[in-house]
């Protein structure tokens, strides 16, 4: 007879139960309400189905909708519900994978006929039908060879691949309803009735295992939340995000394009987009100089030998464009600016008196992104990084990190971002062998980052074992107008490149020492930051950033000459101004200017022309009344000079 087992609960209390007792049974003994609320269990630190038997002494935590881990399981279970519904409606479909994601879930399907929007509506209706049946998620254990044989007989080649690669000799599967069975580690919620708020969102193409050489599948995206209110809030945010899509706004406002003849992932900035980009670049370069950086300019290509020395030739080759055979050597488009800055540093002997050396560049780099992952301005093949590299002594490093973080925060504030989150990524102590550098270097780097953040009273989340292989880093993520997080600024130590390039400085002791090197980018890339700004402001840039700040609207042809004179006065004061001389009614011109999100419209008729005034309209506040040109200019110039978000 098997002995009873002891279950230890989070509060330290224990229960003695027979072997085979399920977490759900323990929940019921504690409280019927807890049993109804529990979604999944954590047993000895591992997530378990509530219906999975306990066979030995264990610590047990019952997770409810208050736990982030429970939401991930809930969404995974909703992905299975989606797949079960698809098989009921379209039994010829083959199954790929169906994981939870940060904002929902997806499932990949192989089916000759494309899914339509009408199909998604049918599938979602079938999911609700299955939800109401209260179908259990049943876990079964299967010998590997038996599973391979069964899936092969059913023509489920993708499942055979997964089992062959990932399954143990005895692996778990989950069933749901009469048709659905899937190789899956789980866990899942007890039954479909626990899933109370979900929505299918879209369908897109996806390659099996993300490899473009594999078959193309259809990926159905969805989302799920614990409550209908949370779902509706998410869907509202999603609709708002669609309105703010920078690709849509880029076309409507004539800011940028991607030209098919030139190739994907290569951005063409149109005149208005070019005006905004110039402001971004000018601001950054001015700040470089004000903060003690030296501006440098480096080539777009280099011999392949440079990338061999840096290590990119080996570990980063798949993200680089193919090499070019020239008469003297192989050349490569640069994916990074750092080796070029290192060559500038290394070009002459450095003394400790020269340090810190801060080199900054808005340098264009080229990376081979696969066609399926490019996304407007946010993921491209050619982009300009606001890249800087700092070479300094160990004694200088903490102050340099403080200055970098201050620069990052000032950048956010200047462009209207009031909230951010910061993460400090550290190593694993050297246990995996995946990280370069010595323990002393890692200790120095991590402490410098922590101390710098503390000095600035930054709330920084420490993320263990997420550092770059070459050193620890702090990433700053901004929060935009609708609450989305965007990875922006980064400050990174590098223990690898100084060693590879044998960098030195002569210290006070007269001996050669290796400098510390920090990578620092604040926009990330000009293109990506442009896209983030465009979405944050929904295209309505603050006055100082607007590509066209003012448009003058003559009511009739009689006022065209006066409108031109107003434009000349405003342009002489540094404003970006147009005159709408079209033979259209003024209300039509106002609507057009509103659609173009121009901050100010100056309507001029006979009265304004005679009195040297303008009738001011603002895109947000409407009619602001009559003002003299000087009054308007003084107020607008103040907004521009202060880089204010007000209007």
Short mmCIF file of N, CA and C in Angstrom, two decimals, residues 194-292:
data_model
loop_
_atom_site.label_atom_id
_atom_site.label_comp_id
_atom_site.label_asym_id
_atom_site.label_seq_id
_atom_site.Cartn_x
_atom_site.Cartn_y
_atom_site.Cartn_z
N UNK A 194 -13.81 27.53 -18.86
CA UNK A 194 -13.00 28.49 -18.12
C UNK A 194 -12.54 29.66 -19.00
N UNK A 195 -12.67 29.49 -20.32
CA UNK A 195 -12.22 30.53 -21.26
C UNK A 195 -13.41 31.42 -21.57
N UNK A 196 -13.36 32.66 -21.13
CA UNK A 196 -14.57 33.49 -21.15
C UNK A 196 -14.48 34.74 -22.01
N UNK A 197 -13.33 35.05 -22.55
CA UNK A 197 -13.22 36.26 -23.38
C UNK A 197 -12.09 36.07 -24.39
N UNK A 198 -12.45 35.95 -25.67
CA UNK A 198 -11.44 35.79 -26.70
C UNK A 198 -11.96 36.39 -28.01
N UNK A 199 -11.04 36.61 -28.93
CA UNK A 199 -11.38 37.18 -30.22
C UNK A 199 -10.33 36.78 -31.24
N UNK A 200 -10.77 36.31 -32.43
CA UNK A 200 -9.84 36.07 -33.53
C UNK A 200 -9.60 37.39 -34.23
N UNK A 201 -8.35 37.65 -34.59
CA UNK A 201 -7.98 38.97 -35.09
C UNK A 201 -7.65 39.00 -36.57
N UNK A 202 -6.85 38.07 -37.04
CA UNK A 202 -6.38 38.15 -38.42
C UNK A 202 -5.77 36.84 -38.85
N UNK A 203 -5.50 36.75 -40.14
CA UNK A 203 -4.79 35.59 -40.69
C UNK A 203 -3.65 36.12 -41.55
N UNK A 204 -2.51 35.44 -41.49
CA UNK A 204 -1.33 35.87 -42.26
C UNK A 204 -0.54 34.63 -42.66
N UNK A 205 0.37 34.81 -43.59
CA UNK A 205 1.24 33.72 -43.99
C UNK A 205 2.39 33.56 -43.01
N UNK A 206 2.88 32.33 -42.88
CA UNK A 206 4.04 32.04 -42.02
C UNK A 206 4.72 30.78 -42.54
N UNK A 207 6.03 30.78 -42.51
CA UNK A 207 6.75 29.58 -42.93
C UNK A 207 6.89 28.62 -41.76
N UNK A 208 6.82 27.35 -42.06
CA UNK A 208 7.03 26.33 -41.05
C UNK A 208 8.41 26.51 -40.43
N UNK A 209 8.45 26.61 -39.12
CA UNK A 209 9.68 26.83 -38.34
C UNK A 209 10.37 28.15 -38.69
N UNK A 210 9.63 29.07 -39.33
CA UNK A 210 10.20 30.36 -39.67
C UNK A 210 11.23 30.33 -40.77
N UNK A 211 11.31 29.22 -41.50
CA UNK A 211 12.32 29.05 -42.55
C UNK A 211 11.65 29.22 -43.90
N UNK A 212 12.11 30.21 -44.69
CA UNK A 212 11.48 30.51 -45.97
C UNK A 212 11.61 29.36 -46.98
N UNK A 213 12.46 28.40 -46.69
CA UNK A 213 12.60 27.24 -47.58
C UNK A 213 11.58 26.15 -47.26
N UNK A 214 10.87 26.30 -46.15
CA UNK A 214 9.85 25.33 -45.74
C UNK A 214 8.49 25.72 -46.29
N UNK A 215 7.50 24.82 -46.20
CA UNK A 215 6.16 25.14 -46.71
C UNK A 215 5.58 26.36 -46.01
N UNK A 216 4.79 27.12 -46.78
CA UNK A 216 4.11 28.27 -46.20
C UNK A 216 2.78 27.81 -45.60
N UNK A 217 2.52 28.29 -44.38
CA UNK A 217 1.32 27.94 -43.65
C UNK A 217 0.43 29.18 -43.51
N UNK A 218 -0.75 28.97 -42.93
CA UNK A 218 -1.64 30.08 -42.61
C UNK A 218 -1.68 30.23 -41.09
N UNK A 219 -1.38 31.41 -40.64
CA UNK A 219 -1.33 31.66 -39.20
C UNK A 219 -2.54 32.51 -38.79
N UNK A 220 -3.36 31.96 -37.93
CA UNK A 220 -4.50 32.70 -37.39
C UNK A 220 -4.10 33.27 -36.04
N UNK A 221 -4.24 34.59 -35.93
CA UNK A 221 -3.93 35.30 -34.68
C UNK A 221 -5.21 35.56 -33.90
N UNK A 222 -5.08 35.48 -32.59
CA UNK A 222 -6.20 35.82 -31.72
C UNK A 222 -5.70 36.36 -30.41
N UNK A 223 -6.62 36.77 -29.58
CA UNK A 223 -6.25 37.22 -28.24
C UNK A 223 -7.29 36.72 -27.25
N UNK A 224 -6.91 36.64 -26.00
CA UNK A 224 -7.81 36.15 -24.94
C UNK A 224 -7.47 36.85 -23.64
N UNK A 225 -8.49 37.16 -22.88
CA UNK A 225 -8.33 37.79 -21.57
C UNK A 225 -9.28 37.12 -20.59
N UNK A 226 -9.03 37.37 -19.32
CA UNK A 226 -9.86 36.75 -18.29
C UNK A 226 -11.26 37.34 -18.26
N UNK A 227 -11.41 38.61 -18.66
CA UNK A 227 -12.72 39.25 -18.59
C UNK A 227 -13.06 39.92 -19.91
N UNK A 228 -14.34 40.10 -20.15
CA UNK A 228 -14.80 40.79 -21.35
C UNK A 228 -14.32 42.25 -21.35
N UNK A 229 -14.29 42.88 -20.17
CA UNK A 229 -13.84 44.26 -20.09
C UNK A 229 -12.40 44.40 -20.55
N UNK A 230 -11.51 43.50 -20.09
CA UNK A 230 -10.11 43.55 -20.50
C UNK A 230 -9.99 43.35 -22.01
N UNK A 231 -10.80 42.44 -22.55
CA UNK A 231 -10.77 42.18 -24.00
C UNK A 231 -11.19 43.43 -24.76
N UNK A 232 -12.27 44.07 -24.33
CA UNK A 232 -12.75 45.26 -25.03
C UNK A 232 -11.74 46.39 -24.96
N UNK A 233 -11.07 46.54 -23.81
CA UNK A 233 -10.04 47.56 -23.70
C UNK A 233 -8.89 47.29 -24.66
N UNK A 234 -8.52 46.02 -24.77
CA UNK A 234 -7.45 45.65 -25.69
C UNK A 234 -7.86 45.92 -27.13
N UNK A 235 -9.08 45.54 -27.50
CA UNK A 235 -9.55 45.74 -28.87
C UNK A 235 -9.65 47.22 -29.21
N UNK A 236 -10.03 48.03 -28.21
CA UNK A 236 -10.06 49.48 -28.44
C UNK A 236 -8.65 50.01 -28.70
N UNK A 237 -7.70 49.53 -27.92
CA UNK A 237 -6.31 49.94 -28.11
C UNK A 237 -5.80 49.49 -29.48
N UNK A 238 -6.24 48.29 -29.90
CA UNK A 238 -5.84 47.76 -31.20
C UNK A 238 -6.38 48.64 -32.33
N UNK A 239 -7.64 49.07 -32.20
CA UNK A 239 -8.22 49.96 -33.20
C UNK A 239 -7.48 51.28 -33.24
N UNK A 240 -7.14 51.78 -32.06
CA UNK A 240 -6.40 53.04 -32.00
C UNK A 240 -5.03 52.87 -32.64
N UNK A 241 -4.41 51.70 -32.43
CA UNK A 241 -3.10 51.44 -33.04
C UNK A 241 -3.21 51.40 -34.57
N UNK A 242 -4.31 50.84 -35.09
CA UNK A 242 -4.51 50.80 -36.54
C UNK A 242 -4.61 52.21 -37.11
N UNK A 243 -5.30 53.09 -36.40
CA UNK A 243 -5.42 54.47 -36.85
C UNK A 243 -4.06 55.15 -36.87
N UNK A 244 -3.19 54.73 -35.95
CA UNK A 244 -1.88 55.35 -35.82
C UNK A 244 -0.80 54.64 -36.63
N UNK A 245 -1.15 53.61 -37.36
CA UNK A 245 -0.15 52.84 -38.11
C UNK A 245 0.71 53.78 -38.95
N UNK A 246 2.01 53.78 -38.68
CA UNK A 246 2.89 54.73 -39.35
C UNK A 246 2.97 54.51 -40.85
N UNK A 247 2.72 53.29 -41.31
CA UNK A 247 2.74 53.03 -42.75
C UNK A 247 1.58 53.74 -43.44
N UNK A 248 0.41 53.66 -42.83
CA UNK A 248 -0.78 54.35 -43.35
C UNK A 248 -0.58 55.86 -43.30
N UNK A 249 -0.12 56.38 -42.16
CA UNK A 249 0.09 57.82 -42.02
C UNK A 249 1.20 58.30 -42.95
N UNK A 250 2.21 57.49 -43.15
CA UNK A 250 3.30 57.87 -44.05
C UNK A 250 2.80 58.12 -45.46
N UNK A 251 1.85 57.28 -45.92
CA UNK A 251 1.26 57.48 -47.26
C UNK A 251 0.36 58.72 -47.27
N UNK A 252 -0.53 58.82 -46.28
CA UNK A 252 -1.50 59.90 -46.26
C UNK A 252 -0.85 61.27 -46.14
N UNK A 253 0.23 61.35 -45.38
CA UNK A 253 0.89 62.63 -45.14
C UNK A 253 2.09 62.84 -46.07
N UNK A 254 2.32 61.89 -46.97
CA UNK A 254 3.40 61.99 -47.97
C UNK A 254 4.75 62.19 -47.30
N UNK A 255 5.07 61.32 -46.35
CA UNK A 255 6.31 61.44 -45.59
C UNK A 255 7.42 60.52 -46.11
N UNK A 256 7.07 59.28 -46.47
CA UNK A 256 8.08 58.32 -46.90
C UNK A 256 7.41 57.23 -47.73
N UNK A 257 8.24 56.45 -48.39
CA UNK A 257 7.71 55.31 -49.15
C UNK A 257 8.77 54.23 -49.24
N UNK A 258 8.33 53.04 -49.63
CA UNK A 258 9.22 51.95 -50.01
C UNK A 258 8.94 51.68 -51.48
N UNK A 259 9.97 51.74 -52.30
CA UNK A 259 9.79 51.63 -53.76
C UNK A 259 10.10 50.21 -54.22
N UNK A 260 9.14 49.59 -54.86
CA UNK A 260 9.28 48.20 -55.29
C UNK A 260 10.48 48.02 -56.21
N UNK A 261 10.69 48.98 -57.11
CA UNK A 261 11.79 48.86 -58.07
C UNK A 261 13.15 48.87 -57.36
N UNK A 262 13.24 49.58 -56.25
CA UNK A 262 14.50 49.65 -55.50
C UNK A 262 14.67 48.45 -54.58
N UNK A 263 13.56 47.92 -54.05
CA UNK A 263 13.65 46.75 -53.18
C UNK A 263 13.03 46.99 -51.82
N UNK A 264 12.62 45.93 -51.13
CA UNK A 264 11.96 46.06 -49.82
C UNK A 264 12.94 46.47 -48.72
N UNK A 265 12.39 47.12 -47.70
CA UNK A 265 13.20 47.46 -46.53
C UNK A 265 14.13 48.62 -46.73
N UNK A 266 13.97 49.35 -47.83
CA UNK A 266 14.81 50.51 -48.13
C UNK A 266 13.90 51.73 -48.19
N UNK A 267 14.13 52.71 -47.33
CA UNK A 267 13.19 53.80 -47.11
C UNK A 267 13.56 55.03 -47.95
N UNK A 268 12.55 55.57 -48.63
CA UNK A 268 12.68 56.82 -49.35
C UNK A 268 11.93 57.90 -48.56
N UNK A 269 12.67 58.87 -48.02
CA UNK A 269 12.03 59.97 -47.31
C UNK A 269 11.65 61.05 -48.32
N UNK A 270 10.37 61.39 -48.38
CA UNK A 270 9.89 62.44 -49.26
C UNK A 270 10.20 63.80 -48.63
N UNK A 271 9.97 64.91 -49.36
CA UNK A 271 10.36 66.21 -48.82
C UNK A 271 9.85 66.50 -47.42
N UNK A 272 8.59 66.20 -47.14
CA UNK A 272 8.07 66.50 -45.80
C UNK A 272 8.69 65.57 -44.76
N UNK A 273 8.86 64.30 -45.10
CA UNK A 273 9.54 63.38 -44.18
C UNK A 273 10.99 63.78 -43.99
N UNK A 274 11.60 64.27 -45.08
CA UNK A 274 12.99 64.72 -44.98
C UNK A 274 13.14 65.90 -44.04
N UNK A 275 12.11 66.78 -44.01
CA UNK A 275 12.17 67.93 -43.10
C UNK A 275 12.17 67.48 -41.65
N UNK A 276 11.33 66.48 -41.33
CA UNK A 276 11.28 65.97 -39.96
C UNK A 276 12.58 65.25 -39.63
N UNK A 277 13.06 64.45 -40.56
CA UNK A 277 14.30 63.71 -40.31
C UNK A 277 15.46 64.66 -40.05
N UNK A 278 15.53 65.76 -40.81
CA UNK A 278 16.60 66.74 -40.59
C UNK A 278 16.55 67.29 -39.17
N UNK A 279 15.33 67.55 -38.67
CA UNK A 279 15.20 68.06 -37.31
C UNK A 279 15.72 67.04 -36.29
N UNK A 280 15.38 65.76 -36.50
CA UNK A 280 15.86 64.71 -35.59
C UNK A 280 17.38 64.64 -35.61
N UNK A 281 17.95 64.65 -36.80
CA UNK A 281 19.40 64.50 -36.91
C UNK A 281 20.13 65.74 -36.39
N UNK A 282 19.61 66.93 -36.72
CA UNK A 282 20.26 68.16 -36.26
C UNK A 282 20.25 68.23 -34.73
N UNK A 283 19.10 67.86 -34.13
CA UNK A 283 19.02 67.90 -32.67
C UNK A 283 20.06 66.96 -32.05
N UNK A 284 20.16 65.76 -32.60
CA UNK A 284 21.09 64.78 -32.03
C UNK A 284 22.53 65.24 -32.20
N UNK A 285 22.89 65.74 -33.38
CA UNK A 285 24.27 66.18 -33.60
C UNK A 285 24.61 67.36 -32.69
N UNK A 286 23.67 68.30 -32.54
CA UNK A 286 23.91 69.43 -31.64
C UNK A 286 24.13 68.95 -30.21
N UNK A 287 23.34 67.96 -29.79
CA UNK A 287 23.49 67.42 -28.44
C UNK A 287 24.82 66.69 -28.29
N UNK A 288 25.24 65.97 -29.33
CA UNK A 288 26.56 65.33 -29.29
C UNK A 288 27.63 66.36 -28.93
N UNK A 289 27.63 67.44 -29.68
CA UNK A 289 28.68 68.45 -29.50
C UNK A 289 28.57 69.11 -28.13
N UNK A 290 27.35 69.37 -27.69
CA UNK A 290 27.16 70.01 -26.39
C UNK A 290 27.58 69.11 -25.24
N UNK A 291 27.55 67.80 -25.45
CA UNK A 291 27.84 66.84 -24.37
C UNK A 291 29.24 66.23 -24.50
N UNK A 292 30.08 66.81 -25.32
CA UNK A 292 31.47 66.38 -25.35
C UNK A 292 31.78 65.23 -26.28
#
